[in-house]
Short mmCIF file of C-alpha atoms in Angstrom, two decimals:
data_model
loop_
_atom_site.label_atom_id
_atom_site.label_comp_id
_atom_site.label_asym_id
_atom_site.label_seq_id
_atom_site.Cartn_x
_atom_site.Cartn_y
_atom_site.Cartn_z
CA MET I 1 0.00 0.00 0.00
CA ALA I 2 2.10 2.90 -1.33
CA SER I 3 -0.33 5.51 0.02
CA LEU I 4 1.13 4.92 3.51
CA PHE I 5 4.44 6.44 2.38
CA ARG I 6 5.51 9.93 1.41
CA VAL I 7 8.34 10.64 -1.04
CA ASP I 8 10.02 14.07 -1.20
CA LYS I 9 13.17 15.73 -2.48
CA LEU I 10 16.00 16.40 -0.06
CA ASP I 11 18.67 18.43 -1.84
CA LYS I 12 20.21 15.94 -4.32
CA GLN I 13 18.76 12.97 -2.49
CA ILE I 14 15.28 11.53 -1.92
CA LEU I 15 13.48 11.65 1.41
CA LEU I 16 11.29 8.64 2.24
CA ARG I 17 8.80 8.87 5.11
CA VAL I 18 7.44 5.54 6.26
CA PRO I 19 4.61 4.62 8.65
CA ARG I 20 5.55 3.67 12.18
CA PRO I 21 4.81 -0.06 12.61
CA ASN I 22 2.52 0.39 15.63
CA THR I 23 0.21 2.65 13.60
CA LEU I 24 -0.59 -0.12 11.10
CA LYS I 25 -3.57 -2.39 11.41
CA ARG I 26 -2.68 -6.05 11.68
CA GLY I 27 -2.47 -7.60 8.23
CA THR I 28 -1.73 -4.30 6.44
CA ILE I 29 0.65 -4.70 3.49
CA ALA I 30 2.95 -1.66 3.59
CA VAL I 31 5.46 -1.96 0.75
CA LEU I 32 7.21 0.77 -1.24
CA PRO I 33 9.48 -0.08 -4.20
CA TYR I 34 11.98 2.78 -4.23
CA TRP I 35 15.27 1.97 -5.99
CA GLN I 36 16.27 0.09 -9.12
CA LEU I 37 19.92 -0.70 -8.38
CA ALA I 38 22.37 -2.97 -10.20
CA GLY I 39 19.57 -4.98 -11.80
CA LYS I 40 17.67 -5.46 -8.55
CA THR I 41 14.56 -3.84 -7.10
CA LEU I 42 14.81 -2.51 -3.54
CA CYS I 43 11.64 -2.08 -1.48
CA LEU I 44 10.86 -0.76 1.98
CA GLN I 45 8.49 -3.00 3.92
CA VAL I 46 6.78 -2.31 7.24
CA ILE I 47 5.04 -4.91 9.44
CA SER I 48 2.92 -4.14 12.48
CA PRO I 49 3.96 -5.53 15.92
CA ASN I 50 3.82 -9.33 16.24
CA ASP I 51 2.49 -9.64 12.70
CA GLY I 52 3.92 -11.54 9.75
CA LEU I 53 3.73 -12.07 6.02
CA SER I 54 5.02 -14.21 3.17
CA LEU I 55 7.57 -12.41 1.02
CA ASP I 56 7.02 -12.06 -2.69
CA PRO I 57 8.67 -15.03 -4.46
CA SER I 58 11.00 -12.61 -6.30
CA VAL I 59 12.63 -11.45 -3.02
CA ILE I 60 16.10 -12.94 -2.55
CA ALA I 61 17.43 -10.99 0.45
CA ILE I 62 16.32 -8.71 3.29
CA LYS I 63 18.08 -6.14 5.47
CA LEU I 64 16.68 -5.11 8.89
CA LEU I 65 16.50 -1.34 9.46
CA TYR I 66 14.33 -0.96 12.58
CA GLY I 67 12.71 -3.26 15.14
CA SER I 68 13.13 -7.02 15.19
CA LEU I 69 12.60 -9.64 12.53
CA GLN I 70 12.52 -13.42 12.24
CA VAL I 71 12.62 -15.56 9.10
CA TRP I 72 11.20 -19.08 8.88
CA THR I 73 13.81 -21.60 7.71
CA GLU I 74 14.07 -25.39 7.60
CA SER I 75 15.53 -25.22 11.11
CA GLY I 76 12.76 -23.01 12.51
CA TRP I 77 12.60 -19.29 13.23
CA GLU I 78 15.87 -17.46 12.59
CA ASP I 79 16.55 -14.02 14.09
CA ARG I 80 17.80 -11.32 11.72
CA GLY I 81 19.53 -8.61 13.75
CA ILE I 82 20.41 -5.03 12.99
CA SER I 83 23.99 -6.18 12.38
CA PRO I 84 26.02 -9.39 12.28
CA LEU I 85 28.63 -9.80 15.00
CA PRO I 86 31.38 -7.17 14.78
CA LYS I 87 33.89 -7.65 11.96
CA THR I 88 32.07 -10.66 10.55
CA ALA I 89 29.91 -11.14 7.45
CA ALA I 90 26.52 -12.86 7.33
CA SER I 91 24.10 -13.74 4.57
CA THR I 92 20.97 -11.64 4.03
CA GLU I 93 19.45 -14.20 1.67
CA VAL I 94 16.01 -15.76 2.04
CA THR I 95 14.29 -18.62 0.25
CA SER I 96 11.60 -17.84 -2.30
CA GLY I 97 8.32 -16.92 -0.62
CA ALA I 98 9.81 -17.09 2.88
CA THR I 99 7.62 -16.18 5.86
CA VAL I 100 8.83 -13.36 8.11
CA ARG I 101 7.44 -11.99 11.35
CA ALA I 102 7.97 -8.86 13.42
CA GLY I 103 8.65 -8.54 17.12
CA SER I 104 6.82 -6.41 19.69
CA ASP I 105 7.92 -3.09 18.13
CA GLY I 106 7.10 -4.12 14.58
CA VAL I 107 9.72 -3.89 11.86
CA VAL I 108 11.01 -1.83 8.95
CA PHE I 109 13.24 -3.70 6.51
CA MET I 110 14.57 -3.49 3.00
CA SER I 111 13.86 -6.31 0.57
CA VAL I 112 15.95 -7.10 -2.50
CA ALA I 113 14.23 -8.66 -5.49
CA ARG I 114 15.55 -9.72 -8.84
CA GLY I 115 14.58 -7.20 -11.50
CA SER I 116 12.36 -8.40 -14.33
CA ASP I 117 14.73 -7.24 -17.04
CA GLY I 118 17.70 -5.62 -15.27
CA PHE I 119 21.27 -6.80 -15.82
CA GLU I 120 22.64 -8.17 -12.54
CA GLY I 121 26.31 -8.47 -13.46
CA PRO I 122 29.13 -9.20 -13.47
CA PHE I 123 29.67 -5.54 -14.34
CA SER I 124 32.56 -4.72 -16.66
CA SER I 125 31.63 -1.04 -17.17
CA MET I 126 29.79 1.58 -15.16
CA ASP I 127 27.18 2.11 -17.86
CA GLN I 128 25.91 -1.41 -17.04
CA ILE I 129 25.12 -0.47 -13.41
CA GLU I 130 21.68 1.07 -13.14
CA SER I 131 20.77 3.43 -10.30
CA LYS I 132 17.29 4.85 -10.70
CA PRO I 133 14.60 5.93 -8.22
CA ILE I 134 11.25 4.19 -8.59
CA ILE I 135 8.30 6.58 -8.68
CA VAL I 136 5.29 4.65 -7.37
CA ASP I 137 1.72 5.67 -8.12
CA GLY I 138 -0.21 6.10 -4.90
CA ALA I 139 2.61 7.39 -2.71
CA PHE I 140 2.31 11.00 -1.52
CA LEU I 141 4.79 12.56 -3.93
CA ASP I 142 6.54 15.90 -4.16
CA PRO I 143 5.42 17.10 -7.64
CA THR I 144 9.02 17.91 -8.60
CA LEU I 145 10.29 14.45 -7.68
CA PRO I 146 10.46 13.07 -11.24
CA ASP I 147 13.28 15.56 -11.82
CA VAL I 148 15.44 13.86 -9.18
CA ASP I 149 17.98 11.31 -10.35
CA ILE I 150 20.57 9.36 -8.36
CA PRO I 151 23.20 8.29 -10.90
CA PHE I 152 26.61 6.92 -10.03
CA VAL I 153 29.20 9.71 -10.13
CA ARG I 154 32.94 9.16 -9.99
CA VAL I 155 34.05 10.35 -6.57
CA ASP I 156 36.79 12.63 -7.90
CA GLU I 157 34.07 14.45 -9.86
CA THR I 158 31.80 15.11 -6.88
CA SER I 159 31.79 18.41 -4.98
CA TRP I 160 33.17 16.74 -1.84
CA GLY I 161 35.63 14.40 -3.59
CA SER I 162 37.38 16.87 -5.89
CA THR I 163 40.20 17.55 -3.42
CA GLY I 164 42.70 15.38 -5.28
CA HIS I 165 42.50 12.61 -2.69
CA TRP I 166 40.60 10.22 -4.99
CA ASP I 167 41.91 11.38 -8.36
CA GLY I 168 41.83 8.68 -11.03
CA LEU I 169 40.31 5.93 -8.89
CA GLN I 170 37.52 3.74 -10.27
CA PHE I 171 35.38 4.60 -7.26
CA PHE I 172 31.79 5.83 -7.70
CA ASN I 173 28.92 6.99 -5.48
CA ALA I 174 25.12 7.23 -5.83
CA THR I 175 23.88 9.58 -3.11
CA GLY I 176 20.74 7.66 -2.27
CA PHE I 177 17.94 8.07 0.25
CA SER I 178 17.22 9.39 3.73
CA ILE I 179 14.53 7.31 5.46
CA TYR I 180 12.47 8.70 8.35
CA PHE I 181 9.31 7.85 10.18
CA GLY I 182 6.49 9.95 8.75
CA ASP I 183 5.00 11.09 12.07
CA ASP I 184 5.70 14.35 13.93
CA SER I 185 8.89 12.94 15.46
CA MET I 186 10.64 12.70 12.06
CA GLU I 187 12.84 10.04 13.67
CA LEU I 188 15.67 8.94 11.41
CA ILE I 189 15.62 5.27 10.43
CA CYS I 190 18.73 5.40 8.28
CA HIS I 191 20.50 7.08 5.40
CA THR I 192 21.50 4.76 2.58
CA GLN I 193 23.70 5.21 -0.48
CA ALA I 194 25.49 3.00 -3.00
CA TRP I 195 29.12 2.68 -4.02
CA THR I 196 31.19 0.88 -6.64
CA CYS I 197 34.90 0.09 -6.89
CA GLY I 198 36.98 -1.49 -9.65
CA LEU I 199 39.44 -4.36 -9.54
CA TYR I 200 42.84 -3.70 -7.91
CA GLU I 201 41.65 -0.37 -6.47
CA THR I 202 40.52 1.15 -3.17
CA ALA I 203 37.96 3.54 -1.69
CA LYS I 204 40.82 4.81 0.56
CA PHE I 205 41.03 4.54 4.32
CA HIS I 206 38.93 6.86 6.46
CA ILE I 207 37.01 7.34 9.68
CA HIS I 208 33.64 9.06 10.22
CA ASP I 209 34.07 12.21 12.30
CA ARG I 210 31.44 14.59 10.91
CA ILE I 211 28.17 12.68 11.37
CA ASN I 212 27.32 10.31 14.21
CA PHE I 213 26.17 6.94 12.85
CA GLY I 214 26.78 3.21 12.89
CA GLU I 215 27.71 2.04 9.40
CA ILE I 216 26.78 -1.35 7.97
CA HIS I 217 27.60 -2.45 4.41
CA MET I 218 25.72 -4.92 2.24
CA THR I 219 27.20 -6.27 -0.99
CA LEU I 220 25.06 -6.68 -4.08
CA ASN I 221 27.94 -7.73 -6.35
CA ASN I 222 31.42 -8.77 -5.27
CA GLY I 223 32.98 -8.28 -8.69
CA GLY I 224 36.22 -10.19 -8.31
CA GLY I 225 35.05 -12.41 -5.47
CA SER I 226 37.59 -11.29 -2.86
CA SER I 227 36.62 -7.64 -2.30
CA GLY I 228 35.62 -6.33 1.09
CA MET I 229 36.50 -4.14 4.04
CA ARG I 230 40.06 -3.75 5.30
CA TYR I 231 40.63 -2.19 8.69
CA PHE I 232 43.56 -1.17 10.89
CA PRO I 233 43.76 -2.10 14.60
CA ASP I 234 41.86 0.16 16.98
CA ASP I 235 45.13 1.52 18.42
CA TYR I 236 46.81 2.20 15.06
CA GLU I 237 48.35 5.65 14.77
CA ARG I 238 48.42 7.18 11.31
CA PRO I 239 52.01 8.04 10.23
CA THR I 240 52.77 11.29 8.45
CA ASN I 241 53.28 9.52 5.10
CA PHE I 242 50.02 7.55 5.34
CA ASP I 243 48.63 8.90 2.06
CA ASP I 244 51.39 7.03 0.26
CA LEU I 245 51.44 3.95 2.51
CA GLU I 246 47.70 3.24 2.13
CA LEU I 247 48.27 2.58 -1.58
CA ASP I 248 51.11 0.15 -0.93
CA LYS I 249 49.89 -3.44 -1.15
CA ASP I 250 52.55 -4.91 1.14
CA TYR I 251 52.05 -2.28 3.84
CA VAL I 252 48.28 -2.60 3.79
CA GLU I 253 48.34 -6.40 3.93
CA ALA I 254 50.88 -6.36 6.78
CA ASN I 255 48.97 -3.87 8.92
CA THR I 256 45.27 -4.54 8.27
CA LYS I 257 42.77 -7.36 8.29
CA LEU I 258 40.45 -8.14 5.38
CA LEU I 259 36.81 -9.10 5.73
CA VAL I 260 35.52 -10.42 2.40
CA ILE I 261 31.82 -9.62 1.97
CA PRO I 262 30.29 -11.96 -0.63
CA ASP I 263 27.23 -11.24 -2.75
CA LEU I 264 24.11 -10.56 -0.66
CA HIS I 265 26.04 -10.53 2.63
CA GLU I 266 26.28 -7.74 5.18
CA GLN I 267 29.15 -6.81 7.43
CA GLY I 268 29.03 -6.33 11.17
CA ALA I 269 30.17 -3.30 13.14
CA PHE I 270 33.63 -1.90 12.45
CA TRP I 271 33.54 0.80 15.09
CA LYS I 272 35.36 0.59 18.42
CA ILE I 273 33.16 -1.11 21.03
CA GLN I 274 32.90 -0.28 24.72
CA PRO I 275 34.23 -3.00 27.07
CA GLY I 276 31.53 -5.39 28.26
CA HIS I 277 29.22 -4.73 25.32
CA HIS I 278 28.52 -6.49 22.03
CA PHE I 279 27.91 -3.43 19.84
CA LYS I 280 27.81 -0.25 21.97
CA PRO I 281 30.21 2.17 20.28
CA VAL I 282 32.97 4.18 21.85
CA ILE I 283 32.06 7.86 21.43
CA THR I 284 34.76 10.46 20.73
CA ALA I 285 35.19 13.79 22.50
CA GLY I 286 33.47 15.29 19.47
CA ASP I 287 30.37 13.11 20.09
CA MET I 288 31.02 10.85 17.11
CA VAL I 289 31.18 7.06 16.82
CA ASP I 290 34.86 6.15 17.05
CA TYR I 291 36.06 4.13 14.03
CA PRO I 292 39.45 2.67 13.22
CA LEU I 293 40.76 3.48 9.76
CA HIS I 294 38.85 1.28 7.30
CA SER I 295 38.26 1.08 3.57
CA TRP I 296 36.58 -0.97 0.89
CA VAL I 297 39.25 -2.56 -1.30
CA GLY I 298 38.65 -4.18 -4.66
CA SER I 299 39.68 -7.74 -5.40
CA GLN I 300 43.44 -8.19 -5.90
CA PHE I 301 44.11 -4.75 -4.44
CA GLY I 302 47.54 -3.48 -5.46
CA ALA I 303 48.36 -6.43 -7.74
CA ARG I 304 48.88 -4.01 -10.64
CA GLY I 305 50.92 -1.57 -8.58
CA LYS I 306 49.71 1.40 -6.57
CA PRO I 307 46.21 2.60 -7.53
CA PRO I 308 44.83 4.27 -9.52
CA ILE I 309 45.22 1.91 -12.48
CA ILE I 310 46.32 4.05 -15.44
CA PRO I 311 45.37 3.47 -18.16
CA SER I 312 42.06 2.08 -16.91
CA LEU I 313 41.36 -1.61 -17.32
CA LYS I 314 39.82 -2.75 -20.56
CA LYS I 315 36.16 -3.67 -20.34
CA GLU I 316 36.86 -7.38 -20.69
CA GLU I 317 39.20 -7.22 -17.66
CA GLN I 318 37.10 -5.09 -15.28
CA ARG I 319 34.72 -6.39 -12.60
CA TYR I 320 33.06 -3.72 -10.47
CA ASP I 321 31.89 -4.27 -6.91
CA VAL I 322 28.50 -2.79 -5.94
CA TRP I 323 27.57 -2.32 -2.31
CA ILE I 324 25.14 -0.34 -0.17
CA ALA I 325 26.08 1.63 2.95
CA PHE I 326 23.47 1.89 5.70
CA GLU I 327 24.15 4.75 8.12
CA LEU I 328 22.03 4.01 11.19
CA PRO I 329 21.60 6.04 14.39
CA SER I 330 24.15 4.92 16.96
CA THR I 331 21.30 4.65 19.49
CA ARG I 332 20.32 1.37 17.74
CA PHE I 333 23.50 -0.25 19.02
CA GLN I 334 23.31 0.33 22.78
CA PHE I 335 23.85 -3.29 23.79
#
């Protein structure tokens, strides 16, 4: 029922307002298709407290955004949490037509379905990777919304990435969606955006010190099969020549760990965790979640020398990764 949602513009992004689960009548089907991405259709789904439903047979994966969720499997009910265990990867896949049920607070989750005619990879060029908002009849729409697009843009051509730091890298961003509850609270559920990276390359190591959130990644396509997140130890101190060292294959492999995130898997927390807790983040003096240096790295990072790869790989050689970043309020991880 798309009429339960509202879709607006938010600068260069799209604002999605969803119903709070406890406002839905039991049995209400609240589903909003919102993003055609890399040959797949992403939907927001909301279930009222202690209610359940059978997923559409086209759904192949789900990602929890708010509340609690269980999936029926051959072994019984399986909990799907807000995040896998820290620094681990877990599958988001479901069987065709799987039954899911919400807990006492209800649930908001993202479903991933195979597109009817979209190309799902492997992707050898960026023009093969679709990123397009879905405008659904029945949703409460900003009349200017059809003018909004969310294409992939090479990071060194964005307003924030044109500093020289990412020059030449096969690293792209689609700015994505901000998702809120549609009541007077305007409570943030999450911000989500998509990224791509080419073989042998890197998104470059970073922390998050401007916005307070817990970041979870979900892979749609692991292009070369061994891509994922690399991270330095929590106590690592960045040397003065780090900008050069982070492109050196031997240095990175000697000083970081790699978590491969296969297709349709999500990665657990990478932030620093308070002693005695499973997920509760350490908060910096600046009131930000405290992260170690981490980065997405493409398969066979550095095997062709220091990135960027110049000249760029030929189409028949390239295999792009596609993944989604979910930036969730850190208050969701207070345990």
